[in-house]
Coordinates of C-alpha atoms and ligand atoms in Angstrom, one line a residue:
M1 CA -0.3 0.2 0.2
R2 CA 1.1 3.3 -1.1
P3 CA 1.5 5.9 2.1
A4 CA -0.8 8.1 0.4
E5 CA -3.2 5.7 0.8
S6 CA -2.8 5.0 4.6
P7 CA -5.0 5.9 7.3
A8 CA -2.3 6.8 9.5
G9 CA -3.2 9.3 12.3
K10 CA -6.7 9.2 11.6
V11 CA -9.9 8.2 14.5
V12 CA -12.4 5.8 13.3
A13 CA -14.8 4.5 15.5
V14 CA -16.3 0.8 15.0
D15 CA -19.7 -0.4 16.3
P16 CA -20.2 -3.9 16.4
G17 CA -24.5 -3.8 16.5
H18 CA -26.4 -5.0 19.4
N19 CA -24.7 -7.1 22.1
G20 CA -25.1 -11.4 23.2
G21 CA -26.6 -10.5 27.0
N22 CA -29.2 -8.5 24.9
A23 CA -32.1 -11.2 24.5
A24 CA -31.6 -12.1 28.2
H25 CA -31.9 -8.4 28.8
P26 CA -35.4 -7.7 27.3
S27 CA -36.7 -4.5 30.1
E28 CA -33.2 -2.9 29.3
I29 CA -32.6 -3.3 25.7
N30 CA -36.5 -2.4 25.0
R31 CA -36.8 1.2 26.8
T32 CA -37.0 3.4 24.6
V33 CA -34.0 6.2 23.6
D34 CA -34.3 9.8 21.6
I35 CA -32.8 9.2 18.4
G36 CA -33.3 12.9 17.5
N37 CA -36.7 13.0 14.8
G38 CA -38.2 10.2 17.8
R39 CA -38.0 7.2 19.6
K40 CA -36.5 3.8 19.9
A41 CA -35.4 0.9 21.6
C42 CA -32.2 1.2 23.6
D43 CA -31.0 -1.6 21.0
T44 CA -32.4 -5.3 19.7
A45 CA -30.8 -8.5 20.3
G46 CA -30.3 -9.3 17.0
A47 CA -30.1 -12.0 13.9
E48 CA -28.8 -15.2 14.6
T49 CA -28.4 -18.1 11.3
A50 CA -30.1 -21.2 11.4
E51 CA -27.1 -22.9 13.1
G52 CA -27.5 -20.3 15.6
Y53 CA -24.4 -18.3 15.1
S54 CA -25.7 -15.1 15.9
E55 CA -25.6 -11.5 14.6
A56 CA -24.0 -9.9 18.0
A57 CA -20.6 -12.5 17.5
Y58 CA -20.3 -11.5 13.8
N59 CA -20.2 -8.5 14.2
L60 CA -17.8 -8.3 17.1
D61 CA -15.6 -11.0 15.7
V62 CA -15.5 -8.6 12.5
A63 CA -14.5 -5.3 14.5
L64 CA -12.2 -6.7 16.6
R65 CA -10.4 -8.1 13.0
L66 CA -11.1 -4.4 11.5
R67 CA -9.5 -3.3 14.5
R68 CA -6.8 -5.2 14.6
L69 CA -5.9 -3.6 10.4
L70 CA -7.0 -0.1 10.7
E71 CA -5.0 -0.2 14.5
G72 CA -1.9 -2.0 12.4
M73 CA -1.9 0.9 9.6
G74 CA -1.7 3.5 12.2
A75 CA -4.7 5.0 13.0
T76 CA -7.0 4.8 16.2
V77 CA -9.8 3.1 16.7
V78 CA -12.3 3.5 19.3
M79 CA -15.0 0.3 19.7
T80 CA -18.5 1.0 21.1
R81 CA -17.9 -2.4 23.0
T82 CA -15.1 -5.3 22.7
T83 CA -16.8 -8.2 24.4
N84 CA -20.1 -9.8 23.4
T85 CA -21.1 -11.1 26.8
G86 CA -22.7 -7.9 27.9
V87 CA -26.0 -5.5 27.2
G88 CA -26.2 -2.4 24.6
P89 CA -24.6 -0.4 25.1
C90 CA -27.8 2.0 23.4
I91 CA -27.9 2.8 20.3
N92 CA -27.5 7.0 21.3
K93 CA -24.4 6.0 23.6
R94 CA -23.1 4.5 20.2
A95 CA -23.3 7.6 18.4
Q96 CA -22.0 9.5 21.4
I97 CA -18.7 7.6 21.6
G98 CA -18.0 7.9 18.0
N99 CA -18.8 12.0 18.9
R100 CA -16.7 12.7 21.3
A101 CA -13.8 10.3 19.9
H102 CA -14.4 13.3 17.1
A103 CA -13.9 10.0 14.5
D104 CA -13.2 10.9 11.3
A105 CA -15.1 8.2 10.3
A106 CA -17.7 5.9 11.9
I107 CA -19.2 2.2 10.9
S108 CA -21.8 -0.1 12.4
I109 CA -21.4 -3.3 12.0
H110 CA -24.6 -5.4 11.3
A111 CA -25.7 -8.6 9.2
D112 CA -29.3 -9.0 8.4
G113 CA -32.3 -11.0 9.2
G114 CA -34.2 -10.9 6.0
P115 CA -36.4 -13.2 4.2
S116 CA -34.7 -16.7 3.7
S117 CA -34.6 -16.4 0.1
G118 CA -32.9 -13.0 -0.3
R119 CA -29.5 -12.7 -0.7
G120 CA -26.8 -9.7 0.2
F121 CA -25.8 -6.9 1.8
H122 CA -26.2 -3.5 1.9
V123 CA -24.9 -0.1 2.8
F124 CA -26.7 2.9 4.1
Y125 CA -25.7 6.6 5.5
P126 CA -27.6 9.0 7.0
A127 CA -30.6 11.4 5.0
A128 CA -29.9 15.0 5.7
L129 CA -31.9 15.5 8.4
H130 CA -32.8 19.4 9.6
G131 CA -30.0 20.6 12.2
L132 CA -28.7 16.9 12.9
T133 CA -27.1 15.3 10.1
D134 CA -27.2 17.8 6.7
D135 CA -23.9 18.6 8.0
I136 CA -22.5 14.7 7.9
A137 CA -25.0 13.6 5.2
A138 CA -22.7 14.1 1.9
P139 CA -19.4 12.7 3.2
S140 CA -21.2 10.1 5.1
R141 CA -22.4 9.2 1.9
R142 CA -19.3 9.2 -0.1
L143 CA -18.5 6.9 2.9
A144 CA -20.8 4.2 2.0
L145 CA -20.1 4.1 -1.4
D146 CA -16.2 3.0 -0.8
I147 CA -17.3 0.7 1.6
R148 CA -19.5 -0.9 -0.5
A149 CA -17.7 -0.7 -4.0
A150 CA -14.7 -2.0 -1.6
Y151 CA -16.9 -4.9 0.5
Q152 CA -18.3 -6.3 -3.5
R153 CA -14.6 -6.2 -4.6
G154 CA -12.9 -7.8 -1.2
T155 CA -16.0 -11.3 -0.6
H156 CA -18.1 -13.3 -2.0
M157 CA -21.1 -11.2 -1.4
P158 CA -23.8 -9.9 -3.7
R159 CA -25.3 -6.5 -3.5
A160 CA -28.5 -7.0 -1.5
D161 CA -31.6 -8.7 -3.6
Y162 CA -34.4 -8.0 -1.4
I163 CA -35.1 -4.5 0.0
G164 CA -36.2 -2.1 -1.8
H165 CA -34.2 1.0 -1.8
E166 CA -30.7 0.6 -0.4
G167 CA -29.1 4.5 1.1
Q168 CA -30.3 6.4 3.0
R169 CA -32.4 6.3 6.6
S170 CA -34.1 8.4 8.9
D171 CA -34.9 5.9 11.5
L172 CA -31.5 4.9 12.8
G173 CA -30.8 6.5 15.9
G174 CA -27.0 5.5 15.5
L175 CA -26.7 7.5 11.9
N176 CA -29.7 10.3 13.4
L177 CA -27.6 11.0 16.3
S178 CA -23.5 11.2 14.8
D179 CA -22.0 14.5 14.2
V180 CA -19.1 12.6 12.1
P181 CA -19.3 10.4 9.0
K182 CA -20.9 7.5 9.3
V183 CA -22.4 4.2 8.2
F184 CA -24.0 1.2 8.8
I185 CA -23.2 -2.3 6.9
E186 CA -25.6 -5.4 6.6
A187 CA -23.2 -7.2 6.3
G188 CA -24.6 -10.3 4.5
N189 CA -28.4 -12.3 5.1
M190 CA -28.0 -14.5 7.9
A191 CA -31.8 -16.0 7.2
N192 CA -29.8 -16.7 4.0
A193 CA -28.7 -20.4 3.8
T194 CA -25.6 -19.2 1.2
D195 CA -25.2 -16.1 2.8
A196 CA -25.3 -17.6 6.6
A197 CA -22.3 -20.2 5.2
H198 CA -20.2 -17.2 4.3
L199 CA -20.5 -15.2 7.3
E200 CA -20.1 -18.6 9.6
R201 CA -16.8 -18.7 8.3
P202 CA -13.5 -17.3 9.4
G203 CA -11.9 -16.6 7.0
F204 CA -14.9 -15.0 5.4
R205 CA -15.0 -12.4 8.5
Q206 CA -10.8 -11.8 7.6
Q207 CA -12.3 -10.7 4.1
A208 CA -15.3 -9.3 5.3
A209 CA -13.0 -6.9 7.6
R210 CA -10.4 -6.3 5.5
A211 CA -13.1 -5.4 2.6
I212 CA -14.3 -2.9 5.4
A213 CA -10.6 -1.6 6.4
A214 CA -9.5 -0.8 2.5
G215 CA -13.1 1.1 1.7
I216 CA -12.6 3.6 5.2
T217 CA -8.8 3.7 3.5
R218 CA -9.9 4.8 0.5
Y219 CA -12.6 7.6 2.0
L220 CA -10.3 8.8 4.4
T221 CA -7.4 9.3 1.7
S222 CA -9.3 10.9 -1.3
Ligands
LIG301 ZN1 -28.0 -5.8 14.0

């Protein structure tokens, strides 16, 4: 990698969605929090594959691999959680962590629980909500396009074929409350047997982390 394509000196916030203890603590994760344009549950339990591999575990594993790669290139990485045994943090707190770190880029890592017939990944970025995300919408879109291109190139995952639209969302607290460029990736569909077989493989998760690191680096250096 040429020096010009290094994220050295930049700060990246990495948010592995959900947490392994969420399902066992419904009262804590179901309480609502302010998401800027309404209220929403603090968090949810997340998806899982038919084999019982949880989304929370997938998200954290890819996030830790991503942290290792980015730190190896000289970036500073701020995580919203580093274990899979706790509860939360709530989505508003997750956004706050990236904001307080003044992150140059932030990403929430998820895997979807879509229709079992549907395959693929998709990347969301915040809508331009007045007084909320209008200042980060454009750079977040660039970050999303860089990560989408890198993920498609670096993994065997196709673009999602089961969603009506891809792109802006205004109903995700983790995006609405961000003051730094931020995106949300649904890295595959856990409910689809073909996608699940990929997501369950450590080798795939390393490819996914490498691809996301490449997308973030592209964004930070162009
Ligand atoms: Zn999720």
